XYZ file of C-alpha atoms in Angstrom:
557
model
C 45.548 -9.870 19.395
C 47.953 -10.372 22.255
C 47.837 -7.205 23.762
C 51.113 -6.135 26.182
C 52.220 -2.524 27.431
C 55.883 -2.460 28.804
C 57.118 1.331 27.691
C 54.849 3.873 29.682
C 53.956 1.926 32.686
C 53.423 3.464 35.979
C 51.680 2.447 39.270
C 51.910 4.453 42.152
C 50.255 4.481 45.711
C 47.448 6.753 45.448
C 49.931 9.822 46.580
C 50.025 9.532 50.274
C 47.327 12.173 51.039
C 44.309 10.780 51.662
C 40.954 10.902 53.424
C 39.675 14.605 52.834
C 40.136 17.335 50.479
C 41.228 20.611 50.230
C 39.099 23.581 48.989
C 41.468 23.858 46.009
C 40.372 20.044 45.553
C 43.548 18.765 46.779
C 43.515 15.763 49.320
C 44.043 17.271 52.960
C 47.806 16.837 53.945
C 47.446 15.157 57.289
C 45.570 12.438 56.734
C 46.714 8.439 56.440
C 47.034 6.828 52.588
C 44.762 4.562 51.067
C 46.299 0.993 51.002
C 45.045 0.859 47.204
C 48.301 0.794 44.217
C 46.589 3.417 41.449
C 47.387 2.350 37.483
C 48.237 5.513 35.884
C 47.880 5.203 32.100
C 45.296 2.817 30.133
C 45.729 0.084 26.921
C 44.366 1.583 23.909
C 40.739 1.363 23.668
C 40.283 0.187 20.165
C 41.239 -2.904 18.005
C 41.264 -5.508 20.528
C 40.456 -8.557 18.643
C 39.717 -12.394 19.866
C 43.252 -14.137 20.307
C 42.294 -17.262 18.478
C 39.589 -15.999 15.789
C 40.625 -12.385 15.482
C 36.970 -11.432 15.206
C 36.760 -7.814 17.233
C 35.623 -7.410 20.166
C 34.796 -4.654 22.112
C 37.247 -2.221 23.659
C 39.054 -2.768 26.746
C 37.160 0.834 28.307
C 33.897 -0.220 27.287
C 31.304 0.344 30.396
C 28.551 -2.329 31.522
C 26.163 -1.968 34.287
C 24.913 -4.510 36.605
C 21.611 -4.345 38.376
C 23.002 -4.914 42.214
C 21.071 -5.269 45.195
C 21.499 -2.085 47.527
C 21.049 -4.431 50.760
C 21.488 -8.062 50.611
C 20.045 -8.281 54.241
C 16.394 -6.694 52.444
C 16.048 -7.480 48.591
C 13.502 -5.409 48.727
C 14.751 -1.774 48.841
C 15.649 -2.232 45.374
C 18.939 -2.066 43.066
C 21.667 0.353 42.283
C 23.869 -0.104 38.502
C 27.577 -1.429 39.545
C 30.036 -0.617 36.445
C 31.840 -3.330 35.161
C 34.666 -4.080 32.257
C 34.977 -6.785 30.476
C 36.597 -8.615 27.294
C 36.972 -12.472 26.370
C 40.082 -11.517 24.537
C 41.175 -15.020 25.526
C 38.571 -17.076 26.400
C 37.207 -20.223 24.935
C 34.724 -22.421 26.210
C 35.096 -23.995 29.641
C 37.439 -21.509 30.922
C 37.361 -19.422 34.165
C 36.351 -15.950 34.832
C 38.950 -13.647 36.441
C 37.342 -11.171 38.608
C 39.361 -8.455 39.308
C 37.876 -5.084 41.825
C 40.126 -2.599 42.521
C 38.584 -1.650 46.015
C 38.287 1.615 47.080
C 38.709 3.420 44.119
C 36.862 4.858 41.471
C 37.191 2.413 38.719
C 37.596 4.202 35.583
C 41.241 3.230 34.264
C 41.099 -0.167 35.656
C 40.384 -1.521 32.517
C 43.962 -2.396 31.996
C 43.419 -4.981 34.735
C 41.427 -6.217 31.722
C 44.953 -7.418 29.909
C 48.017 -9.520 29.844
C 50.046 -6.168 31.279
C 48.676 -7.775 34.628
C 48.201 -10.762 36.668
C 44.435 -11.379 35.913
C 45.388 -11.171 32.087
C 48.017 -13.350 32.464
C 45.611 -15.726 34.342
C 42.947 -15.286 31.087
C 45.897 -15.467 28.917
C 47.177 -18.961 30.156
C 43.612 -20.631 31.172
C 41.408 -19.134 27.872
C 39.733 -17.291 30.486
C 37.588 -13.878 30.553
C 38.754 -11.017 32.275
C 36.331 -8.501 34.736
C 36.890 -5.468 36.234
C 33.957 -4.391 39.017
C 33.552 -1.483 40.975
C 32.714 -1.721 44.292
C 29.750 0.074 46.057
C 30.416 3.626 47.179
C 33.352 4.194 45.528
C 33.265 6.006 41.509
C 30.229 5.753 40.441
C 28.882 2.628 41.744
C 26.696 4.114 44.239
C 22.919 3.197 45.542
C 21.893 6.678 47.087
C 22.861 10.488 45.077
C 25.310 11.427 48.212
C 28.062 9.743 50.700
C 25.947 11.110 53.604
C 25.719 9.132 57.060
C 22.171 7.529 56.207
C 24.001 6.540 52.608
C 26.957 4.837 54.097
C 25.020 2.543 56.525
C 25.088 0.453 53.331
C 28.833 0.757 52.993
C 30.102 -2.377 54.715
C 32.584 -5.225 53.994
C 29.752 -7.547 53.990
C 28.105 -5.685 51.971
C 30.537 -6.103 49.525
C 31.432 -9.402 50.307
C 27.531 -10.316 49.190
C 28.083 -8.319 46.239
C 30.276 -10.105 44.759
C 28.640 -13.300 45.323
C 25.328 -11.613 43.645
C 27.224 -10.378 41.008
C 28.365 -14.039 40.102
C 25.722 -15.694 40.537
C 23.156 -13.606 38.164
C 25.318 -11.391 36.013
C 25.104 -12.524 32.000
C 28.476 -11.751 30.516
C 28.479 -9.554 27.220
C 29.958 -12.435 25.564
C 29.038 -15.311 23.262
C 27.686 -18.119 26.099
C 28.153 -15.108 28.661
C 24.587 -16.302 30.197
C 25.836 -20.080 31.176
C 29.188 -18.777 33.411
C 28.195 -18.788 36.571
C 30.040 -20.370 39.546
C 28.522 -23.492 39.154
C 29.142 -23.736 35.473
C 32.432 -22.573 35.321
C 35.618 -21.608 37.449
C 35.965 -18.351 38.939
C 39.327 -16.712 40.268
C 39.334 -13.629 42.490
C 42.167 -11.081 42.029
C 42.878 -8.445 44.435
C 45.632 -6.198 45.303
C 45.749 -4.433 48.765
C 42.597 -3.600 50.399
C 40.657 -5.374 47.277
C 43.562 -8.367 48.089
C 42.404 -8.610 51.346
C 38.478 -8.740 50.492
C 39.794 -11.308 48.053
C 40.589 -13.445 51.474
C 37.849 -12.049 53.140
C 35.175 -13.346 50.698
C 36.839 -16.693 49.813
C 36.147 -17.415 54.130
C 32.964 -16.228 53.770
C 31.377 -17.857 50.109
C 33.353 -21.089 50.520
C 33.106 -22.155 46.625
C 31.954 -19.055 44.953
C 35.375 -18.575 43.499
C 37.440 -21.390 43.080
C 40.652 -19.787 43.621
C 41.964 -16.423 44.300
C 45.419 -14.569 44.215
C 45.627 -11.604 46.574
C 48.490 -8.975 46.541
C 49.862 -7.130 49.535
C 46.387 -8.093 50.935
C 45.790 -6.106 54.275
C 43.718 -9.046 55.695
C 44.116 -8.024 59.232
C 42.578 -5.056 60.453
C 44.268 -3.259 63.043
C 43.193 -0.238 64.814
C 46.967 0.994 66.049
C 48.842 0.418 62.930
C 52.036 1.878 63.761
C 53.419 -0.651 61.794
C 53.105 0.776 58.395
C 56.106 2.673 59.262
C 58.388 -0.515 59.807
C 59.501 -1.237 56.326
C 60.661 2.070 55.736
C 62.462 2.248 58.533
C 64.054 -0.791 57.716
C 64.451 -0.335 54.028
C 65.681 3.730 53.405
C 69.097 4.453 53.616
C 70.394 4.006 56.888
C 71.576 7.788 57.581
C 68.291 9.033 56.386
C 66.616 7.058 59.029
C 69.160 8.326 62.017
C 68.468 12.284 61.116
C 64.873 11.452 60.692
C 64.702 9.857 64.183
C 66.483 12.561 65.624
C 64.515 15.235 64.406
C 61.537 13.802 65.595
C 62.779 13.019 69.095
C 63.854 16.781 69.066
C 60.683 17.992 67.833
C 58.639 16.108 70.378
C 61.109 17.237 73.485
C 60.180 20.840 71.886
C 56.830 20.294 71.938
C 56.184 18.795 75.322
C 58.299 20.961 77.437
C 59.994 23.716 74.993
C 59.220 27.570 76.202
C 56.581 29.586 73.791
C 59.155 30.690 71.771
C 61.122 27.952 71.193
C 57.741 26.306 70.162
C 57.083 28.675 67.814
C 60.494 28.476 66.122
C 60.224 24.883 65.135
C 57.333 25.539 63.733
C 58.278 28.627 62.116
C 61.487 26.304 60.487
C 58.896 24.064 58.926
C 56.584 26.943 57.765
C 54.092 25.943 60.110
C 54.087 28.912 61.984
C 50.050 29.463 61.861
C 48.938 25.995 62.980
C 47.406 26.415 65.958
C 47.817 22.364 66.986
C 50.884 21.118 67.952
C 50.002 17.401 67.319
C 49.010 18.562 63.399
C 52.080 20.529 63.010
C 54.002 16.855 63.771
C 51.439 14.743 62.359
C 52.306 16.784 59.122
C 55.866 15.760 59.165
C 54.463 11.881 58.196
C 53.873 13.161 54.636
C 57.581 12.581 53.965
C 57.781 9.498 55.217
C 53.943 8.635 53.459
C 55.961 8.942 49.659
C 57.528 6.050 50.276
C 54.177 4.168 49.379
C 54.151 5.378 45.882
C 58.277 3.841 45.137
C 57.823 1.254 42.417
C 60.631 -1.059 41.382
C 60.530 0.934 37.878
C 59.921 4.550 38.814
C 63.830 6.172 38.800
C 65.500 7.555 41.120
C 63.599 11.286 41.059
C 60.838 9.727 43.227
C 59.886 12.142 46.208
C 60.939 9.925 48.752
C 64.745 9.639 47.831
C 64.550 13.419 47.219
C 63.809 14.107 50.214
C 66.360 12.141 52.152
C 69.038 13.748 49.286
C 67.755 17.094 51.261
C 68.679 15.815 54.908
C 71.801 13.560 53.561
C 73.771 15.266 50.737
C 75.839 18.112 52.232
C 78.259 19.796 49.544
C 77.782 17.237 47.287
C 78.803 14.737 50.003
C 76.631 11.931 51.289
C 76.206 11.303 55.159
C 78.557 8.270 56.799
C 75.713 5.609 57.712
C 75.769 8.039 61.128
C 73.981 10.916 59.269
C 74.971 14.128 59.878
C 73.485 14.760 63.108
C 70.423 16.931 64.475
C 71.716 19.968 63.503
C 72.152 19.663 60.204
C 69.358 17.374 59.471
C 66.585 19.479 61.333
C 67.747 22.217 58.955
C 67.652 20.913 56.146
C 64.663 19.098 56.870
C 62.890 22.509 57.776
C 64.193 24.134 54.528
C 63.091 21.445 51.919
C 59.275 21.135 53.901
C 59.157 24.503 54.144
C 60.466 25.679 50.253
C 59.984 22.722 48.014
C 57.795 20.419 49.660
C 55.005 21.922 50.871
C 53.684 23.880 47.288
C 53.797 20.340 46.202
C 51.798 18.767 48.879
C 49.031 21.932 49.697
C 49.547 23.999 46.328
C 47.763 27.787 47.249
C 46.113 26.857 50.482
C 47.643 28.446 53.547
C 49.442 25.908 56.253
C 46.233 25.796 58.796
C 44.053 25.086 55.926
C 46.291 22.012 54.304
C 47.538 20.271 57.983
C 44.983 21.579 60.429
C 42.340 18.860 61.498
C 40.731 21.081 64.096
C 38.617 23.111 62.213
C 34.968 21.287 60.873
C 33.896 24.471 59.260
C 36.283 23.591 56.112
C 34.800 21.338 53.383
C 36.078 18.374 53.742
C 35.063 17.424 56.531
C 31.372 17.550 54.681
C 31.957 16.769 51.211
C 29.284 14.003 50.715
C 29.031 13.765 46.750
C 28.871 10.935 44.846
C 32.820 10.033 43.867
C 34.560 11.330 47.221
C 36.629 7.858 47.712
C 38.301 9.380 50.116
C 35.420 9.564 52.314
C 34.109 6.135 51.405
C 37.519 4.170 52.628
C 37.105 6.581 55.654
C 34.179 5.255 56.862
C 35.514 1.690 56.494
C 38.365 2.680 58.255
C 36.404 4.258 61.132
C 33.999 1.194 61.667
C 35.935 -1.764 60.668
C 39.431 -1.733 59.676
C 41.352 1.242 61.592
C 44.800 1.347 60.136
C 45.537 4.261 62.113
C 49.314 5.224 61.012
C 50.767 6.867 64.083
C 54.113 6.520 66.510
C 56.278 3.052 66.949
C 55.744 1.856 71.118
C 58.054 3.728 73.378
C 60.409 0.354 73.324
C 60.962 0.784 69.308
C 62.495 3.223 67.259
C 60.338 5.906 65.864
C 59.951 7.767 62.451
C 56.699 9.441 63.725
C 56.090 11.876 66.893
C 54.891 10.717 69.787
C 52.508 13.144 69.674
C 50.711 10.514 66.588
C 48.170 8.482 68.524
C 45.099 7.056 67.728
C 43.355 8.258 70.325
C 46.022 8.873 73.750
C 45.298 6.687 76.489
C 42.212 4.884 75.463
C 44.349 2.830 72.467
C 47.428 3.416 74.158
C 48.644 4.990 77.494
C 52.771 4.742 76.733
C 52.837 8.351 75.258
C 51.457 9.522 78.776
C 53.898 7.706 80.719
C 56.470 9.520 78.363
C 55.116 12.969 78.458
C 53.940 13.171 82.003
C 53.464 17.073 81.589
C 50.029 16.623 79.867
C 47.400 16.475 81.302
C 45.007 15.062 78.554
C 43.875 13.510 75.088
C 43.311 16.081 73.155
C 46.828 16.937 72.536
C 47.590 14.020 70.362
C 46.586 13.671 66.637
C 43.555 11.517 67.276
C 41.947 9.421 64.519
C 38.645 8.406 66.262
C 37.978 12.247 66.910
C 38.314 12.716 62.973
C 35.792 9.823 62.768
C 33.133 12.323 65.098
C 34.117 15.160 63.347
C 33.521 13.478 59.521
C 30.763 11.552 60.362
C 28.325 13.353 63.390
C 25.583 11.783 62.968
C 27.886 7.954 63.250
C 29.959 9.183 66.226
C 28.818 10.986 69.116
C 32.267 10.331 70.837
C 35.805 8.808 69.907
C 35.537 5.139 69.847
C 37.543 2.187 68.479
C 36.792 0.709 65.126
C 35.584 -2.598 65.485
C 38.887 -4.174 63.880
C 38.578 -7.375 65.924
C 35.109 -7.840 64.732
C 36.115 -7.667 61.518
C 39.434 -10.398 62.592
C 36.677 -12.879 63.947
C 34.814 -12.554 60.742
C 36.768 -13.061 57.995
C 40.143 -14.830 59.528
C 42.469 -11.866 59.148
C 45.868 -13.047 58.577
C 44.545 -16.822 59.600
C 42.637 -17.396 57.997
C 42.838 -21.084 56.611
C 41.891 -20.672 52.666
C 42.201 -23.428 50.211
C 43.635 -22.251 46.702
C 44.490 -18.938 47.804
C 47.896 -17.551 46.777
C 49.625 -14.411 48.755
C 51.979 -12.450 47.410
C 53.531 -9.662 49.523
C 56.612 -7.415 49.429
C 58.889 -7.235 51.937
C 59.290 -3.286 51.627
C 55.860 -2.803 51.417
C 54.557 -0.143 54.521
C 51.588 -2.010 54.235
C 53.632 -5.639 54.963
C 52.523 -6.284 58.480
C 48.796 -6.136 57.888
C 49.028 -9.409 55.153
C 49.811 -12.906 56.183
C 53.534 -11.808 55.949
C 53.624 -9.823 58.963
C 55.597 -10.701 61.625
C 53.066 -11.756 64.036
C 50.803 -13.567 61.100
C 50.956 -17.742 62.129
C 49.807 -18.664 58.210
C 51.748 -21.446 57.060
C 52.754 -21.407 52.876
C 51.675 -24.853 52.052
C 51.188 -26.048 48.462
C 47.200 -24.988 48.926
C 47.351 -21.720 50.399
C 50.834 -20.583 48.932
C 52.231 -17.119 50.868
C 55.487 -15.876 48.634
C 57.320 -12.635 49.633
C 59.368 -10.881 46.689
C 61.287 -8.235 47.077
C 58.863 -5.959 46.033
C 56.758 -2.597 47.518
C 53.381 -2.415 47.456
C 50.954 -4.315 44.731
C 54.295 -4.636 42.408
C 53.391 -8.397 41.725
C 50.072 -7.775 40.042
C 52.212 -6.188 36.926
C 53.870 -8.205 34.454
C 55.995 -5.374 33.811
C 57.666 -5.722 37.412
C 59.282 -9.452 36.519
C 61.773 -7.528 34.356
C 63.098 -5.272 37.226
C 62.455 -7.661 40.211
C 63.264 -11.742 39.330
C 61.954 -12.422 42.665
C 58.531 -10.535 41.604
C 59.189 -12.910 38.325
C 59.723 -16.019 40.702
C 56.414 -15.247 42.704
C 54.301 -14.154 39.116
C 55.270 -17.898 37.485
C 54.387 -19.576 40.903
C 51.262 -18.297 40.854
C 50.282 -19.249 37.407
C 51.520 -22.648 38.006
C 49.163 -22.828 41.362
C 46.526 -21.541 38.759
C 46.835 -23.925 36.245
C 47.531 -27.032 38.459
C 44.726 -25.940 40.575
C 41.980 -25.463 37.625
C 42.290 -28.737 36.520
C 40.768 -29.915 40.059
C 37.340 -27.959 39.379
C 34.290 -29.805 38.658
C 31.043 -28.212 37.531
C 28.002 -28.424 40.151
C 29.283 -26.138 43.005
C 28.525 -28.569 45.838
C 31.556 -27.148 47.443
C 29.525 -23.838 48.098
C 27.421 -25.269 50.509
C 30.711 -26.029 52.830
C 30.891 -24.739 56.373
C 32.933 -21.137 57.333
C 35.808 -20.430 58.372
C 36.197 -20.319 62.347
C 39.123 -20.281 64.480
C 38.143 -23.327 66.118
């Protein structure tokens, strides 16, 4: 059965509040996003049958479990069970296995990865290839230990995961007829990633030269940056242009308010976003990002009702007229800014919890700064984040237009000293919204003080964006927040060559790994038939044997 889902397709960014959660169970509202694109919405799990023979097979959402090592550095503390999906809907003998992890995220749902509605399927589709779905450690339900807690976590790395995945191919036996005689050296493997999961896709291909043969890696965030200010570029550049004015003015106003405003003209701003009991200054700003953070969940397909475009409607339809390219000015806009946040937005990002609760990140007492069970993602990517990746969303330089207070820093002076030089008035750190003292405050027993994730480590590793990666194919969107992390970015010096393909499509974030997307976006339909031409061409190079895994690493040298 060729299996294909147009009608009832939605991905979104997992919805722009992420990192900690709410009493009510809601994700705290002044925290970064996730990089990961969520699939909302699953195939059906029943009658899937072989392509060719039409024998069944099982369903799409049926769950294996793999016996993985909990540290690859000491074989001997035993294994944990990693979930896996899996069908051979379309293989035949001699054809590659598409491995497909969606990163941090719990993995249930990702069995549609599984089928020709995406880019792996596609892959199985066109090769006669098998399709899997793993989840990686610490995230779902893929765990070694029964809690996220500091002592748990130390197993939580990137290399970790790298060696997973290696493991995994090496000694899983597929659930399939001749599912015991795949392994790398027996047959081809492809990595597919999208996001962070694209940018382990790069990450593992420099470390386990040979273990896959080729990999395609969407809006992969392959470098790790600690200051990502960044993210907030595209949407600059991409919203409507009198959206982007008003929003820069209100922010400029509200940090002038902020930094040298009397008490009570303080306590009117925040009063006009509803904000009036947040003690912090630099949460009651930081909150303003969560705006700006819907952007990340625009797809090419989701209408025009999507939260972003409803709030710049707010700030830029006046009497049913729309702003001149000008906007309408600070007046108007910090109004009707402060109205929308503080009547329609903010049930919709903090439901019942009061505004200290939902934007504070002062207070430790409240739960999610504690929350260690099993299946908290959000405190799984934040431990990445806080040792290896940063991705710290905060203010543009002083020299660069800003959609984000300057009051949004990773960590003041230590990271950067600019907002200092702007705000001479104060007199220290701990008036800025400071990631690396959410890091101490999440994780004690990790971080005794605020210190800098070790991003460049991580660079120096694994290549970042420079990584030099045979039969690797990039695909990236250029309105993606998420753009100047992958080998698209501005500053990236990768080179598309016929080897190590890099396309940019017109696209957001992830929108490439849907076959769905190629009928709203050709240039998503240009990059999609590129990269299953790479495939193709490039899987009739592979040999059995291996030998290539015993290659040297990457280095910058």
């Amino acid at each position: 059965m060729q299996h294909f889902i147009i009608s009832g397709l939605l991905v979104v960014a997992l919805s722009g509040l992420a990192a900690a959660r709410l009493p009510d169970g809601r994700l705290h509202a002044n925290f970064p996003p996730r990089p990961i694109a969520h699939l909302t919405g699953t195939p059906p799990s029943d009658g899937v049958v072989h392509a060719r023979t039409g024998a069944t097979i099982p369903p799409y959402d049926t769950t294996y479990y793999f016996e993985q090592l909990i540290d690859h550095n000491n074989p001997g503390l035993g294994t944990f069970q990693q979930r896996y999906w899996h069908t051979w809907e379309f293989y035949e003998p001699g054809g590659p296995i598409i491995l497909m992890t969606p990163g941090e995220s719990n993995a249930d749902g990702f069995d549609f990865y599984l089928t020709n509605a995406t880019i792996p399927g596609q892959i199985a589709q066109q090769q006669n290839g098998a399709t899997i779905v793993l989840e990686h450690r610490f995230y779902g339900y893929s765990n070694p230990f029964s809690d996220l807690s500091v002592a748990s976590l130390r197993y939580h790395t990137i290399q970790q995961a790298i060696d997973d995945l290696e493991y995994f191919a090496d000694n899983v036996e597929l659930p399939m007829p001749g599912g015991d005689a795949v392994g790398p050296d027996q047959a081809p493997w492809i990595m597919v990633g999208g996001s962070y999961a694209g940018a382990l896709t790069s990450w593992t291909m420099v470390d386990k030269p040979g273990l896959f043969w080729a990999g395609y890696s969407s809006s992969g965030v392959a470098e790790s940056i600690v200051d990502f200010w960044a993210y907030f570029e595209p949407i600059r550049q991409f919203m409507p242009q009198n959206c982007s004015v008003d929003v820069q003015a209100v922010i400029a106003h509200v940090d002038l308010v902020f930094t040298t405003g009397t008490p009570s003209e303080i306590n009117a701003l925040k009063a006009q976003f509803g904000m009036s009991n947040v003690p912090h200054l630099e949460d009651v700003a930081g909150a303003l990002r969560n705006n700006l953070w819907d952007w990340q969940k625009l797809q090419p397909y989701t209408g025009p009702g999507a939260a972003f475009f409803r709030f710049c409607d707010a700030l830029e339809v006046k009497n049913g007229v729309n702003a001149p390219a000008t906007g309408w000015g600070l007046d108007h806009a910090l109004s009707a800014w402060g109205s929308y946040f503080r009547n329609t937005y903010y049930s919709l990002v903090c439901g019942d919890s009061d505004p200290a609760t939902c934007f504070g990140t002062h207070d430790t007492s409240q739960s999610y700064w504690t929350d260690d069970t099993v299946g908290n993602d959000d405190r799984s990517w934040r431990w990445i984040v806080c040792n290896e990746v940063g991705f710290f969303q905060d203010s543009a330089p002083v020299n660069r237009p800003t959609l984000v207070s300057r009051l949004v820093q990773p960590i003041g002076d230590e990271v950067r000293n600019y907002a200092h030089q702007l705000f001479t008035s104060i007199g220290d750190n701990r008036f800025f919204l400071s990631d690396q003292r959410q890091c101490v405050q999440m994780f004690p027993g990790a971080f005794n003080s605020p210190s800098v994730p070790k991003a460049d480590q991580t660079n120096a590793a694994y290549g970042g964006w420079n990584a030099t990666v045979d039969r690797l194919f990039s695909v990236n969107g250029q309105r993606d927040p998420w753009r100047d992390a992958t080998v698209s970015a501005e500053d990236a010096t990768t080179v598309s060559t016929v080897n190590q393909p890099v396309a940019l499509g017109d696209g957001f974030h992830c929108s490439d790994l849907l076959t769905a997307s190629a009928y709203y976006d050709a240039t998503i339909a240009r990059v999609q038939s590129q990269a299953l031409a790479s495939m193709k061409t490039w899987l009739e190079d592979w040999q059995p044997g291996g030998a290539e895994r015993q290659s040297a690493k990457w280095s910058p040298t």
